[in-house]
XYZ file of C-alpha atoms in Angstrom:
420
model
C 144.929 81.511 103.150
C 143.300 84.485 104.950
C 145.292 86.816 107.155
C 143.775 85.336 110.318
C 144.203 81.869 108.872
C 147.906 82.634 108.585
C 148.023 83.333 112.316
C 146.109 80.139 113.075
C 148.877 78.275 111.257
C 150.905 78.544 114.472
C 148.623 75.921 115.990
C 149.937 73.369 113.493
C 153.532 73.590 114.732
C 153.158 71.387 117.845
C 151.852 68.548 115.672
C 155.172 68.441 113.812
C 157.511 68.548 116.812
C 155.522 68.168 120.012
C 154.911 70.929 122.546
C 158.051 70.086 124.501
C 160.238 71.088 121.588
C 158.619 74.512 121.397
C 159.379 75.073 125.081
C 163.006 73.937 125.046
C 163.838 75.834 121.862
C 162.388 79.051 123.283
C 163.945 78.794 126.749
C 167.145 77.189 125.454
C 168.214 80.296 123.544
C 167.978 82.586 126.581
C 171.330 81.569 128.198
C 173.256 82.682 125.103
C 171.863 86.198 125.561
C 172.907 86.290 129.219
C 176.602 85.443 128.944
C 178.009 88.644 127.499
C 176.359 91.040 129.957
C 176.921 88.582 132.801
C 180.646 88.467 132.050
C 180.824 92.263 131.915
C 179.070 92.745 135.257
C 180.944 89.904 136.954
C 184.455 90.949 135.963
C 183.800 94.686 136.012
C 182.303 94.518 139.502
C 184.999 92.267 140.939
C 187.931 94.253 139.534
C 186.315 97.711 139.596
C 187.558 98.050 136.026
C 185.028 98.749 133.286
C 187.829 98.325 130.770
C 188.539 94.758 131.860
C 184.826 94.032 132.140
C 184.264 95.323 128.608
C 187.215 93.324 127.309
C 185.780 90.165 128.894
C 182.404 90.793 127.256
C 184.155 91.460 123.941
C 186.049 88.164 124.270
C 182.705 86.409 124.703
C 181.329 88.100 121.563
C 184.419 87.272 119.479
C 184.286 83.668 120.637
C 180.580 83.460 119.808
C 181.076 84.854 116.309
C 183.912 82.430 115.599
C 182.369 79.403 117.259
C 178.884 79.571 115.750
C 179.811 78.207 112.311
C 182.065 75.590 113.946
C 179.161 74.274 116.022
C 176.954 74.380 112.920
C 179.448 72.450 110.782
C 179.867 69.853 113.529
C 176.068 69.518 113.736
C 175.856 68.882 109.976
C 178.708 66.409 109.983
C 178.193 64.486 113.234
C 174.578 65.225 114.088
C 172.726 67.706 116.264
C 172.774 65.440 119.299
C 176.557 64.995 119.806
C 177.366 68.509 118.626
C 174.656 70.038 120.805
C 175.676 68.064 123.890
C 179.349 68.949 123.447
C 178.527 72.639 123.044
C 176.105 72.752 126.000
C 178.466 70.991 128.405
C 181.473 73.029 127.265
C 179.536 76.283 127.592
C 178.367 75.349 131.089
C 181.896 74.423 132.181
C 183.341 77.655 130.747
C 180.801 79.819 132.579
C 181.517 78.035 135.860
C 185.255 78.393 135.218
C 184.798 82.127 134.663
C 183.077 82.432 138.044
C 185.846 80.427 139.705
C 188.594 82.501 138.085
C 187.018 85.783 139.173
C 186.325 84.500 142.688
C 189.918 83.282 143.084
C 191.388 86.535 141.829
C 193.065 84.811 138.889
C 195.015 86.858 136.311
C 193.039 88.808 133.716
C 194.027 86.403 130.937
C 192.229 83.563 132.747
C 188.932 85.464 132.786
C 189.376 86.536 129.172
C 190.113 82.972 128.071
C 187.186 81.516 130.000
C 184.832 84.118 128.512
C 186.115 83.468 124.979
C 185.601 79.711 125.416
C 182.101 80.324 126.763
C 181.287 82.414 123.698
C 182.857 79.895 121.310
C 180.784 77.052 122.759
C 177.373 78.779 122.791
C 174.971 75.916 121.893
C 173.387 77.824 118.952
C 169.867 76.690 119.803
C 168.206 79.285 117.555
C 170.062 78.481 114.299
C 169.913 74.723 114.895
C 166.203 74.960 115.644
C 165.690 76.633 112.263
C 167.664 73.826 110.657
C 165.347 71.256 112.233
C 162.224 73.004 110.930
C 163.808 72.970 107.471
C 164.539 69.250 107.759
C 160.973 68.600 108.931
C 159.646 70.385 105.852
C 161.946 68.540 103.449
C 160.997 65.209 104.979
C 157.261 65.905 104.749
C 156.572 66.137 108.480
C 155.812 69.846 108.137
C 153.908 71.101 105.112
C 155.871 73.540 102.958
C 153.342 76.319 103.468
C 153.893 76.085 107.241
C 157.667 76.610 107.076
C 157.379 80.432 106.909
C 155.213 80.239 110.027
C 157.896 78.184 111.768
C 160.522 80.759 110.760
C 158.301 83.519 112.166
C 158.052 81.559 115.406
C 161.859 81.368 115.459
C 162.274 85.084 114.800
C 159.875 85.923 117.604
C 161.713 83.520 119.907
C 165.022 85.240 119.176
C 163.626 88.663 119.985
C 162.032 87.441 123.213
C 165.362 85.920 124.260
C 167.261 89.119 123.426
C 164.895 91.022 125.712
C 164.585 88.495 128.555
C 168.229 87.390 128.756
C 169.870 90.738 129.597
C 166.865 91.719 131.738
C 167.214 88.487 133.706
C 170.913 89.163 134.248
C 170.143 92.671 135.485
C 167.451 91.515 137.898
C 169.524 88.652 139.339
C 172.677 90.771 139.580
C 170.755 93.457 141.472
C 168.838 91.080 143.748
C 171.751 88.706 144.406
C 175.046 89.187 142.544
C 176.586 89.019 139.043
C 178.136 85.706 140.094
C 174.662 84.278 140.668
C 173.483 85.603 137.297
C 176.293 83.798 135.456
C 175.630 80.592 137.389
C 171.927 80.799 136.500
C 172.950 81.059 132.840
C 175.083 77.942 133.328
C 172.169 76.144 134.981
C 169.781 77.015 132.164
C 172.346 75.799 129.642
C 172.908 72.413 131.250
C 169.163 71.813 131.485
C 167.327 73.358 128.542
C 170.163 73.241 125.997
C 170.880 69.611 126.831
C 167.144 68.892 126.503
C 167.200 70.574 123.083
C 170.179 68.453 122.005
C 168.489 65.240 123.132
C 165.076 65.971 121.600
C 163.926 63.529 118.935
C 164.100 66.167 116.183
C 167.900 66.143 116.592
C 168.080 62.963 114.502
C 166.639 64.712 111.430
C 169.751 66.690 110.538
C 173.372 65.647 110.064
C 175.147 62.581 111.399
C 173.891 59.335 109.930
C 171.465 61.208 107.671
C 173.899 63.711 106.273
C 177.380 63.131 107.629
C 178.943 61.976 104.354
C 176.625 64.023 102.191
C 177.448 67.208 104.072
C 181.032 67.094 102.866
C 179.944 66.975 99.233
C 176.854 69.184 99.343
C 177.604 72.515 97.701
C 176.572 75.801 99.249
C 175.886 78.513 96.626
C 178.343 81.220 97.720
C 176.725 84.341 96.250
C 173.263 84.127 97.886
C 174.775 83.138 101.233
C 177.336 85.954 101.035
C 174.630 88.501 100.218
C 172.501 87.367 103.144
C 175.535 87.403 105.452
C 176.348 90.984 104.422
C 172.741 92.040 104.950
C 172.627 90.525 108.444
C 176.009 92.012 109.300
C 174.415 95.368 108.513
C 171.487 94.494 110.776
C 173.862 93.543 113.579
C 175.699 96.834 113.116
C 172.350 98.572 113.465
C 171.806 96.805 116.802
C 175.224 97.757 118.147
C 174.985 101.374 116.985
C 171.477 101.889 118.308
C 172.348 100.385 121.664
C 175.387 102.677 121.933
C 173.243 105.698 121.058
C 170.596 104.789 123.617
C 173.242 104.238 126.309
C 174.885 107.604 125.556
C 171.584 109.484 125.803
C 170.603 107.702 129.022
C 173.967 108.466 130.640
C 173.747 112.101 129.556
C 170.315 112.324 131.182
C 171.690 110.861 134.414
C 169.619 107.700 134.044
C 172.078 105.107 132.751
C 169.998 102.260 134.130
C 167.143 103.201 131.795
C 169.192 102.313 128.704
C 168.381 98.617 128.943
C 164.671 99.257 129.346
C 164.577 101.648 126.388
C 166.507 99.238 124.182
C 164.151 96.445 125.266
C 161.306 98.352 123.591
C 163.061 97.706 120.269
C 163.082 93.976 120.962
C 159.495 93.864 122.176
C 158.119 95.644 119.110
C 160.202 93.331 116.932
C 158.845 90.257 118.725
C 155.270 91.418 118.148
C 155.994 92.055 114.474
C 157.556 88.597 114.187
C 154.274 86.974 115.233
C 152.439 88.927 112.534
C 154.839 88.113 109.664
C 152.579 85.319 108.281
C 149.946 87.998 107.645
C 152.120 89.746 105.050
C 150.614 89.439 101.550
C 151.941 86.623 99.390
C 152.248 89.100 96.498
C 155.167 90.712 98.350
C 158.097 88.510 97.336
C 160.774 87.592 99.837
C 163.432 89.598 98.011
C 161.294 92.725 97.927
C 160.362 92.145 101.557
C 164.049 92.009 102.533
C 164.871 95.208 100.643
C 161.762 97.030 101.846
C 162.448 95.957 105.423
C 165.873 97.585 105.431
C 164.606 100.724 103.693
C 161.777 101.054 106.195
C 164.225 100.407 109.024
C 166.283 103.395 107.884
C 163.297 105.682 107.373
C 161.769 104.878 110.765
C 165.159 105.391 112.445
C 165.590 108.939 111.135
C 163.809 110.519 114.142
C 166.293 108.805 116.468
C 169.131 110.790 114.884
C 167.171 114.043 114.837
C 165.778 114.125 118.359
C 167.862 116.268 120.686
C 168.110 116.906 124.387
C 169.358 114.842 127.280
C 166.728 115.018 130.023
C 164.225 112.516 131.386
C 161.437 113.762 129.109
C 163.594 113.148 126.046
C 164.180 109.560 127.186
C 160.413 108.968 127.171
C 160.277 110.300 123.619
C 163.212 108.062 122.661
C 161.470 105.016 124.153
C 158.389 105.779 122.056
C 160.262 106.425 118.815
C 162.477 103.346 119.047
C 159.409 101.091 118.902
C 158.753 102.030 115.265
C 161.965 100.716 113.632
C 161.604 97.637 115.816
C 158.624 96.425 113.785
C 160.910 95.825 110.779
C 163.595 93.755 112.510
C 161.920 90.363 113.009
C 160.464 90.427 109.455
C 163.979 91.071 108.105
C 165.398 88.159 110.107
C 162.550 85.807 109.152
C 162.927 86.715 105.476
C 166.704 86.280 105.452
C 166.574 82.864 107.109
C 163.745 81.749 104.806
C 165.826 82.719 101.776
C 168.759 80.801 103.235
C 166.581 77.719 103.609
C 165.759 77.947 99.903
C 169.383 78.389 98.878
C 171.118 75.677 100.856
C 171.063 71.859 100.702
C 169.572 70.432 103.869
C 172.884 68.645 104.538
C 174.557 72.041 105.133
C 171.660 73.983 106.615
C 172.980 74.007 110.200
C 176.290 75.539 109.154
C 174.658 78.261 107.077
C 172.116 79.152 109.767
C 174.893 79.521 112.355
C 176.993 81.491 109.854
C 174.191 84.016 109.390
C 173.701 84.297 113.135
C 177.438 84.915 113.560
C 177.162 87.648 110.921
C 174.707 89.460 113.189
C 177.135 89.094 116.120
C 180.052 90.457 114.068
C 177.956 93.396 112.885
C 176.878 94.122 116.449
C 180.497 94.260 117.610
C 181.435 96.599 114.756
C 178.492 98.893 115.424
C 179.091 99.054 119.171
C 182.820 99.709 118.783
C 182.577 102.381 116.090
C 179.511 104.110 117.502
C 180.808 104.200 121.059
C 183.965 106.021 120.057
C 182.121 108.424 117.727
C 179.538 109.240 120.403
C 182.309 110.336 122.764
C 183.686 112.675 120.078
C 180.633 113.978 118.255
C 177.657 113.415 120.514
C 174.582 111.172 120.565
C 173.543 111.677 116.957
C 176.652 109.864 115.663
C 175.626 106.303 116.682
C 172.191 106.730 115.101
C 173.787 107.980 111.885
C 175.910 104.818 111.873
C 172.682 102.871 112.361
C 171.207 104.567 109.304
C 174.284 103.635 107.287
C 173.996 100.051 108.534
C 170.404 99.816 107.319
C 171.671 101.126 103.980
C 174.170 98.248 103.815
C 171.325 95.770 104.212
C 169.240 97.508 101.544
C 172.224 97.537 99.183
C 172.783 93.806 99.681
C 169.130 93.184 98.879
C 169.377 95.339 95.754
C 172.591 93.745 94.476
C 171.247 90.262 95.089
C 167.834 90.912 93.617
C 168.189 88.506 90.701
C 170.127 85.782 92.503
C 167.802 85.739 95.495
C 164.620 86.053 93.431
C 165.595 82.868 91.546
C 165.406 80.806 94.749
C 162.417 78.541 95.216
C 161.401 76.346 98.185
C 163.071 72.943 98.058
C 165.307 73.652 95.059
C 168.559 73.266 96.965
C 167.464 70.163 98.788
C 166.119 68.571 95.639
C 169.474 68.708 94.000
C 171.356 67.680 97.120
C 175.092 67.538 96.622
C 174.697 67.957 92.883
C 172.671 71.150 92.988
C 174.085 74.090 90.990
């Protein structure tokens, strides 16, 4: 297939799922990227306490990291439809409860609990969407050579959501109020996430097709662990870089620019995600994963070197941060494609959500460590942590070279519960 032919492969995706699925899976993942910032602005603004606002956002993140694999396991065992509906309705109720608690001046623990429940019940549209593409491929409704294209579509969708979600919260909070922003997130959840749960593709994974098999299907621990470690490193990179950008923007007296500068990272990643199918087939997935992390580190070096804290330096930072962004979506697409090869289809939802939770955990670690180091040692510290995080991903790719290189499309599914 030619390079341009690889891009034209995107036109084959609607035939496998219908155009409506592509819309609900793209829009349905946006609410999950709104909750954390929405909780921070809502609670922080109402209480005039950035500490409590940050703690509420952290509770959301912890809940999301813990709840992702639970939602995924439920989807494998009981089906995407009941698990997705339960998560979407619970998430909506928790967001509304958070607004009510803040509006009523309830104790801090009520807001923290509501935020944690909202994070725990995030519908996991992105990971479950990847699971459905995998099931479509294994059941012959999507040709095997189109699955990488579907994973590229998913990676691009994630990056678009990571850019649009926080931006949407910022715009709504400024134009109306943080309360309205959180309620909009709840409204999007109860519409698009419910539509995703009810879509016909939900019947392809789990429940009657895999409910009993899911309990017996074995997940190879080493490849999944290696991929989880690699994506934890990537998440740490996100958290560290965001902390570094925020520190530089605050030092330049333009704190509001931090979100826009960080959005450049997501936009360049989204563009690169679209172009992933054009990568040469001679570049194996394992080498692509390792090279992606190495390139991520190399292209991030200027971020740690650049000095200054004025408006001109922020323009330079915005330009430089676009370069490492081009490696992020390819890393994510490659990792999830390797996971699809490693895991029986009966457990694919759980593993996809586990890997997504690994990114969330890494993000929390990076933000926490880098924020404290930036206060002590200056803006270079978070970017040095980001470099170390990219090294963790490269190391995971190196250590797992043989195990991951042995994976082939369909091998896990072919063996089912008896594989390995």
